[in-house]
Amino acid sequence: MIDTALRREFEAALGADSVLTDPLQLRTYECDGLTGFREVPALVVLPRSTEEVAAAVSLCAKAGLPFVARGAGTGLSGGAVPVAQGVVISLARMRQVLDFDPDDRRMVLQPGVTNAEISRVAAPHGLYYAPDPSSQVVCTIGGNVAENSGGAHCVKYGFTVHHVTALRVVLPDGSVAELGGDAPESAGPDLRGLFIGSEGTLGIATEITVRLLRTPESVRTLVADFPTVEAAGEAVSGIMASGIVPAAVEMLDALAIEACEAAVNAGYSLDATAALVVELDGMEHECDEQFEKVVALCHEKGTTNVRIADTAEERALIWKGRKAAFAAVGRISPDYFVQDGVVPRTRLSEALSRIAAMSGAEGLRVANVFHAGDGNLHPLVLFDEQAGEAERAEKLAAEIAEMCVELGGSLSGEHGIGLDKACSMPEMFGETDLAVMRQLRAAFDPEGIANPGKVLPTPRLCGEAPGRYRPHPLEAAGVIERL
Amino acid sequence: MTEESPGTLRETTPPTDTSTDAESAQVPPPADESGTRAGEGPSRVRPSGLAEAADALATAAGERRTVLFEGAGTALNWGAPVAGTGLVLETSGLDRLISHAPEDWTVGVEAGMPLTRLQELLAPAGQWLPVDPPTGSRGATLGGLLACGDAGPRRLKYGGLADLVIGATLVLADGTVARTGGDVIKNVAGYDLVKLIAGSLGAFGLVARLNLRVHPLPAATTTLAVAVDDADRALSAARAVMRSPLEPVAIEWDGQQLLIRFQGTEESAAARGRLAPEVPGLEDARVLDAEAERAAWERLSGLVRGEDGETVLRAGTHPARLPALTRRLREVTEGTGVEAAVVSGVAQGLHTVVLRGGEASEHAACLTAWREAVHEAGGSVTLRRRRHGVDAAAASWGPAPPAVSVLRSLKRQFDPDDRCAPGRFAPWF
């Protein structure tokens, strides 16, 4: 409970202008990009430095208050949903580039710097930051660290964890620690790697050191249309089996193409059943040689049309269409859920057929836009809340994620587990696995105040999470009772 | 945990017996001078599967024995010496291929499989695991490589082994079996416990199985060599290559020459070799033929591995620190009988220092003084090998990292009785 005295302590530590208590302002923070989960926090603080974050967390630790760190709030798994009666620590004011060394190709950032900003600052030196989530213009590097974000190009370049070398973090007891080091190897276990992707449950990253890559000499991009989803899937398999490592291989189905065209007019063919966006990058000579192979492979697998981007502008437009896909779906449906499951690439066709069947059975449309190169599906479940379809849509989205696990995949490829899929974790991990994960969490946060209720399932969470009531699997099985 | 209740350990070698048991005899003794030698004391077990490994650890826990995990034995003495090993768990029986899905770019193996064996299994599919650690040719196992965080020159492009692990099965100190990650190349579900094992030198449990992302085998590689005997020039040449469009996969400097490796299609690897001399600092570079290329990289691996009688340190710093730290190394060895050699992944800031000649006390003094300089420069140092007698005069680790409280807390959670490699990180935890 936050009383007046405690609020004043926050104000004394951070300044009155950094503490929000007005109910209207607090409501701004009630949800993240997954709007189905909402909870108004008791207090929001806006620190400017590591010291201020540490001060805020220390006050939370002293009072036993749960806290949730928040960047731009673009997360799609409910990872930044506030905890009832808890504190939101917004990192929106921590937007400085603290250090940039182009020779060593590293940049030190505050967590509120946007992903795209890193590459913008690095560009004059011929450098860029590789992980590129579709929300990169808005989402922050702190959020990327929390979720171990990926993006279209991670099939070649890897995730956030492969590009962040060091972190300064505020631990849940308010102390400050450095994880990782100046080089890719540092002495002892890899706490940096452990922290990245922990969804705000092990502490808050307040300074992030990223490594930068040289901007590739050449980039070649194409869009290939296919008469069936299966044919497009075969083209993907052919490309991946050819010995080429593409920079990106994305797929859109007819409904996703329709949505993108309605929003961005990127020039995708409206009569295609499926479209692939394939990109190669690297040394010009090699890139050209391999690009020819990819074009030939697309023809071999029955493409009806190949459009090659001739200019940087055209390439940018193709990507604008792909990256706008989620938002674009808003043009063809009042509401939608973005799911984020992964299947082995060889089971993509099977997964898509099953999604189509599940969609038909539920009577809800599902658009598919995804990272085909690494099997990361993003089914967009379309619904109309006013027509009372929300609950069915949510159920369908959860079923799709659990189907991915059944096919040998994962509940999440890049959006995280958050609040949304915590209750599905037992579909992927056994009780012992989850108990060991709890041990890990307890080593960082014995009091359980850092973003509680996220990632790991508990009967309390599954029974009482904000939003619709969800019985815990043990409860459904009659093992435990809801009191 | 296995269903069976833990029984008495089935040992491959009785504690006081230097047995001629064939399986046990194949396990090489520790390669260093300061470790425990096979047959001298601790019992040894060699589980042949996950359930047996879990059973062995549960039993060891019941008997309150300390445990040392041993793969090929190439890195048994990294870090501080382990005190009082009650049981050596050999992983050589955990060496099966579990799955290989070439089209999904994934492979599942038991962690005692040697890296070289995995590469042989992947090659027919035109794939490989893109790591080239110096201990690979000595039979280093995948689990051992993960636990010691070792990597070779091509880390520059591909990262270390931990970067390629997509899932794992661990056995904790009490025999608990836990899975982490999964089987697909993109996955962020749950905590990545692999990172707890990476670099842990056996102090947090056993990795029994690994799921790995594999890559297409490059069609060709080309290596350039250029004589450079000065750290400043090595650094500036390396930076020039990194700024060029040539995309090197490895850059290493051994104090005398800079080796730069490229790979790709036959044509593109050759083209890179032809274009490289246009890069500032590489004007005199020559392309090595296949035999010279193999020999040059093997020689470098040998230097990094070190030999008995040598002390080997591995440091990580900002790449820019190389010249200053090389000068400091000369200063600390000056006037002693110690000769110091450096092998530096100069574009990554990873430096291996080999001390040879002189007295153990001189090795200890050089180690301590140079490590201090690295820490002052913001880096860290791991002691990989030491001349006999060095432990008596030098600490195995430098100052504790700022996150040491977290490490202690993790150790309490996962190995509360301090039975896995006790003392390995002393005095940190």
mmCIF file of C-alpha atoms in Angstrom, chain A residues 101 103-106 147-148 150-151 154-156 159 161-162 171 176-179 182-194 197-199 201-202 211 214 216-217 237 240-241 243-246 282-283 285-286 289-290 340 342-347 371 373-374 376 408-417 425 428-430 432-433 436-437 439-444 455-456, chain B residues 1 102-105 149-151 155-157 162-164 172 176-193 195-200 204 213 215-216 235 239 242-247 263-265 267-269 271-272 275 314-321 348-350 377-382 384 397 401-403 405-407 409-410 413-414 425 428-429:
data_model
loop_
_atom_site.group_PDB
_atom_site.id
_atom_site.type_symbol
_atom_site.label_atom_id
_atom_site.label_comp_id
_atom_site.label_asym_id
_atom_site.label_seq_id
_atom_site.Cartn_x
_atom_site.Cartn_y
_atom_site.Cartn_z
ATOM 1 C CA ASP A 101 33.216 4.329 -29.920
ATOM 2 C CA ASP A 103 36.564 2.143 -33.700
ATOM 3 C CA ASP A 104 35.633 -0.481 -31.118
ATOM 4 C CA ARG A 105 32.133 -0.534 -32.651
ATOM 5 C CA ARG A 106 30.284 -0.208 -29.407
ATOM 6 C CA GLU A 147 12.397 -9.559 -24.173
ATOM 7 C CA ASN A 148 15.546 -10.676 -26.040
ATOM 8 C CA GLY A 150 14.543 -10.481 -32.576
ATOM 9 C CA GLY A 151 13.191 -9.197 -35.845
ATOM 10 C CA CYS A 154 17.692 -12.520 -36.847
ATOM 11 C CA VAL A 155 17.796 -15.681 -38.954
ATOM 12 C CA LYS A 156 21.248 -14.446 -40.026
ATOM 13 C CA PHE A 159 18.877 -11.776 -31.270
ATOM 14 C CA VAL A 161 21.534 -11.461 -26.634
ATOM 15 C CA HIS A 162 24.048 -11.781 -29.474
ATOM 16 C CA LEU A 171 18.791 -5.629 -8.895
ATOM 17 C CA VAL A 176 23.646 -1.936 -8.826
ATOM 18 C CA ALA A 177 25.663 -4.615 -10.646
ATOM 19 C CA GLU A 178 27.599 -4.905 -13.872
ATOM 20 C CA LEU A 179 26.954 -7.978 -15.984
ATOM 21 C CA ASP A 182 34.269 -5.238 -22.377
ATOM 22 C CA ALA A 183 34.901 -8.312 -24.546
ATOM 23 C CA PRO A 184 32.772 -11.243 -25.702
ATOM 24 C CA GLU A 185 34.273 -13.410 -22.967
ATOM 25 C CA SER A 186 34.453 -12.424 -19.337
ATOM 26 C CA ALA A 187 35.385 -14.433 -16.265
ATOM 27 C CA GLY A 188 32.718 -16.666 -14.719
ATOM 28 C CA PRO A 189 29.153 -17.661 -15.651
ATOM 29 C CA ASP A 190 27.334 -15.552 -18.230
ATOM 30 C CA LEU A 191 25.042 -13.435 -16.063
ATOM 31 C CA ARG A 192 24.588 -11.004 -18.940
ATOM 32 C CA GLY A 193 23.075 -13.765 -21.056
ATOM 33 C CA LEU A 194 20.962 -14.933 -18.162
ATOM 34 C CA GLY A 197 15.197 -12.094 -22.030
ATOM 35 C CA SER A 198 14.193 -12.337 -18.381
ATOM 36 C CA GLU A 199 11.265 -9.976 -19.018
ATOM 37 C CA THR A 201 11.779 -10.283 -13.520
ATOM 38 C CA LEU A 202 15.452 -10.191 -12.515
ATOM 39 C CA ARG A 211 28.046 -4.043 -30.443
ATOM 40 C CA ARG A 214 29.432 -2.752 -40.450
ATOM 41 C CA PRO A 216 26.703 -4.486 -45.553
ATOM 42 C CA GLU A 217 28.203 -3.431 -48.848
ATOM 43 C CA SER A 237 12.965 -24.808 -47.559
ATOM 44 C CA MET A 240 17.519 -22.591 -46.523
ATOM 45 C CA ALA A 241 18.864 -25.912 -47.848
ATOM 46 C CA GLY A 243 23.827 -23.283 -48.275
ATOM 47 C CA ILE A 244 22.861 -19.623 -48.422
ATOM 48 C CA VAL A 245 22.158 -17.806 -45.156
ATOM 49 C CA PRO A 246 19.598 -15.177 -46.141
ATOM 50 C CA GLY A 282 26.966 -8.947 -47.740
ATOM 51 C CA MET A 283 29.793 -8.350 -50.190
ATOM 52 C CA HIS A 285 29.896 -9.914 -55.606
ATOM 53 C CA GLU A 286 28.775 -12.739 -53.319
ATOM 54 C CA GLU A 289 25.835 -14.553 -57.032
ATOM 55 C CA GLN A 290 23.552 -15.906 -54.315
ATOM 56 C CA ASP A 340 4.016 -15.418 -31.534
ATOM 57 C CA VAL A 342 7.548 -20.985 -33.303
ATOM 58 C CA VAL A 343 7.534 -24.280 -35.187
ATOM 59 C CA PRO A 344 10.377 -26.198 -36.799
ATOM 60 C CA ARG A 345 10.631 -24.725 -40.280
ATOM 61 C CA THR A 346 9.888 -28.102 -41.855
ATOM 62 C CA ARG A 347 6.475 -28.092 -40.192
ATOM 63 C CA HIS A 371 9.501 -14.951 -40.104
ATOM 64 C CA GLY A 373 13.271 -18.440 -42.219
ATOM 65 C CA ASP A 374 13.183 -19.431 -38.577
ATOM 66 C CA ASN A 376 8.435 -17.840 -36.088
ATOM 67 C CA GLY A 408 8.097 -29.340 -31.496
ATOM 68 C CA GLY A 409 8.364 -25.568 -31.317
ATOM 69 C CA SER A 410 8.033 -22.818 -28.742
ATOM 70 C CA LEU A 411 5.407 -20.612 -27.125
ATOM 71 C CA SER A 412 7.333 -17.508 -28.092
ATOM 72 C CA GLY A 413 9.968 -16.568 -30.635
ATOM 73 C CA GLU A 414 10.414 -12.919 -29.776
ATOM 74 C CA HIS A 415 7.494 -11.336 -27.936
ATOM 75 C CA GLY A 416 8.059 -13.086 -24.625
ATOM 76 C CA ILE A 417 5.798 -15.014 -22.293
ATOM 77 C CA MET A 425 4.265 -22.582 -19.855
ATOM 78 C CA MET A 428 6.268 -26.555 -22.893
ATOM 79 C CA PHE A 429 8.070 -27.256 -19.628
ATOM 80 C CA GLY A 430 7.640 -29.833 -16.901
ATOM 81 C CA THR A 432 10.689 -29.613 -12.426
ATOM 82 C CA ASP A 433 11.870 -27.346 -15.242
ATOM 83 C CA VAL A 436 14.322 -24.718 -11.431
ATOM 84 C CA MET A 437 13.391 -21.495 -13.247
ATOM 85 C CA GLN A 439 15.024 -21.055 -8.195
ATOM 86 C CA LEU A 440 16.868 -18.903 -10.699
ATOM 87 C CA ARG A 441 14.411 -16.093 -10.216
ATOM 88 C CA ALA A 442 14.692 -16.371 -6.443
ATOM 89 C CA ALA A 443 18.475 -15.984 -6.652
ATOM 90 C CA PHE A 444 17.979 -12.504 -8.105
ATOM 91 C CA VAL A 455 6.809 -15.618 -17.294
ATOM 92 C CA LEU A 456 6.146 -18.348 -14.727
ATOM 93 C CA MET B 1 15.111 -36.791 -10.831
ATOM 94 C CA PRO B 102 19.297 -30.578 -41.518
ATOM 95 C CA GLU B 103 16.457 -28.512 -42.975
ATOM 96 C CA ASP B 104 15.723 -26.952 -39.600
ATOM 97 C CA TRP B 105 19.454 -26.273 -38.978
ATOM 98 C CA GLY B 149 33.293 -20.822 -22.423
ATOM 99 C CA ASP B 150 36.138 -21.575 -24.778
ATOM 100 C CA ALA B 151 36.023 -20.346 -28.347
ATOM 101 C CA ARG B 155 34.094 -16.302 -32.602
ATOM 102 C CA LEU B 156 34.470 -12.993 -34.414
ATOM 103 C CA LYS B 157 31.731 -13.994 -36.856
ATOM 104 C CA ALA B 162 26.703 -20.658 -25.915
ATOM 105 C CA ASP B 163 25.445 -18.440 -28.746
ATOM 106 C CA LEU B 164 24.633 -21.565 -30.756
ATOM 107 C CA LEU B 172 21.828 -30.209 -10.968
ATOM 108 C CA THR B 176 17.421 -32.879 -10.530
ATOM 109 C CA VAL B 177 16.990 -32.999 -14.309
ATOM 110 C CA ALA B 178 15.858 -29.730 -15.866
ATOM 111 C CA ARG B 179 15.238 -28.719 -19.447
ATOM 112 C CA THR B 180 15.762 -25.219 -20.770
ATOM 113 C CA GLY B 181 15.189 -23.643 -24.176
ATOM 114 C CA GLY B 182 13.888 -25.913 -26.920
ATOM 115 C CA ASP B 183 14.575 -27.419 -30.335
ATOM 116 C CA VAL B 184 13.923 -24.460 -32.620
ATOM 117 C CA ILE B 185 16.379 -21.757 -33.631
ATOM 118 C CA LYS B 186 14.169 -18.921 -32.400
ATOM 119 C CA ASN B 187 12.754 -19.172 -28.910
ATOM 120 C CA VAL B 188 12.492 -16.868 -25.920
ATOM 121 C CA ALA B 189 10.219 -18.937 -23.671
ATOM 122 C CA GLY B 190 11.442 -18.926 -20.077
ATOM 123 C CA TYR B 191 14.873 -18.335 -18.585
ATOM 124 C CA ASP B 192 17.936 -19.462 -20.516
ATOM 125 C CA LEU B 193 19.673 -21.705 -17.980
ATOM 126 C CA LYS B 195 23.904 -19.158 -19.695
ATOM 127 C CA LEU B 196 24.328 -20.257 -16.093
ATOM 128 C CA ILE B 197 26.447 -23.179 -17.285
ATOM 129 C CA ALA B 198 28.387 -21.131 -19.857
ATOM 130 C CA GLY B 199 31.691 -20.197 -18.267
ATOM 131 C CA SER B 200 30.758 -21.869 -14.972
ATOM 132 C CA PHE B 204 26.653 -25.074 -11.285
ATOM 133 C CA ARG B 213 21.892 -24.427 -34.200
ATOM 134 C CA HIS B 215 25.220 -23.516 -40.127
ATOM 135 C CA PRO B 216 25.927 -24.334 -43.754
ATOM 136 C CA LEU B 235 45.192 -2.920 -34.016
ATOM 137 C CA ARG B 239 40.286 -2.050 -37.638
ATOM 138 C CA MET B 242 36.726 -4.510 -40.083
ATOM 139 C CA ARG B 243 35.846 -1.224 -41.796
ATOM 140 C CA SER B 244 36.294 -2.780 -45.243
ATOM 141 C CA PRO B 245 33.489 -4.715 -46.949
ATOM 142 C CA LEU B 246 35.510 -7.938 -46.764
ATOM 143 C CA GLU B 247 33.695 -9.437 -43.739
ATOM 144 C CA GLN B 263 35.239 -17.661 -46.053
ATOM 145 C CA GLY B 264 32.380 -18.000 -48.505
ATOM 146 C CA THR B 265 31.858 -19.484 -51.913
ATOM 147 C CA GLU B 267 34.887 -17.479 -55.840
ATOM 148 C CA SER B 268 34.094 -14.998 -53.090
ATOM 149 C CA ALA B 269 36.699 -16.358 -50.672
ATOM 150 C CA ALA B 271 38.087 -12.595 -54.322
ATOM 151 C CA ARG B 272 38.416 -11.443 -50.738
ATOM 152 C CA LEU B 275 41.100 -7.516 -52.558
ATOM 153 C CA ARG B 314 42.957 -15.334 -21.047
ATOM 154 C CA ALA B 315 41.858 -11.714 -20.857
ATOM 155 C CA GLY B 316 38.931 -9.797 -22.290
ATOM 156 C CA THR B 317 39.167 -6.035 -22.768
ATOM 157 C CA HIS B 318 38.129 -3.332 -25.197
ATOM 158 C CA PRO B 319 40.083 -4.025 -28.378
ATOM 159 C CA ALA B 320 41.735 -0.617 -28.002
ATOM 160 C CA ARG B 321 43.555 -1.721 -24.825
ATOM 161 C CA GLN B 348 37.371 -8.629 -30.314
ATOM 162 C CA GLY B 349 39.663 -7.715 -27.427
ATOM 163 C CA LEU B 350 40.398 -11.324 -26.437
ATOM 164 C CA ALA B 377 41.624 -1.240 -17.869
ATOM 165 C CA GLY B 378 38.119 -2.577 -17.167
ATOM 166 C CA GLY B 379 38.703 -6.161 -18.300
ATOM 167 C CA SER B 380 38.825 -9.559 -16.656
ATOM 168 C CA VAL B 381 41.247 -12.502 -16.644
ATOM 169 C CA THR B 382 40.801 -16.276 -16.380
ATOM 170 C CA ARG B 384 43.813 -21.420 -17.747
ATOM 171 C CA TRP B 397 41.277 -14.969 -9.662
ATOM 172 C CA PRO B 401 33.191 -8.899 -10.175
ATOM 173 C CA PRO B 402 30.564 -6.365 -9.070
ATOM 174 C CA ALA B 403 27.876 -9.013 -9.551
ATOM 175 C CA SER B 405 26.508 -11.251 -4.781
ATOM 176 C CA VAL B 406 24.346 -12.645 -7.572
ATOM 177 C CA LEU B 407 26.839 -15.443 -8.248
ATOM 178 C CA SER B 409 23.077 -16.332 -4.495
ATOM 179 C CA LEU B 410 22.877 -18.553 -7.593
ATOM 180 C CA GLN B 413 20.146 -21.925 -5.011
ATOM 181 C CA PHE B 414 21.655 -24.559 -7.266
ATOM 182 C CA PHE B 425 35.859 -19.715 -8.079
ATOM 183 C CA TRP B 428 34.633 -15.201 -5.098
ATOM 184 C CA PHE B 429 32.325 -18.024 -3.996
#
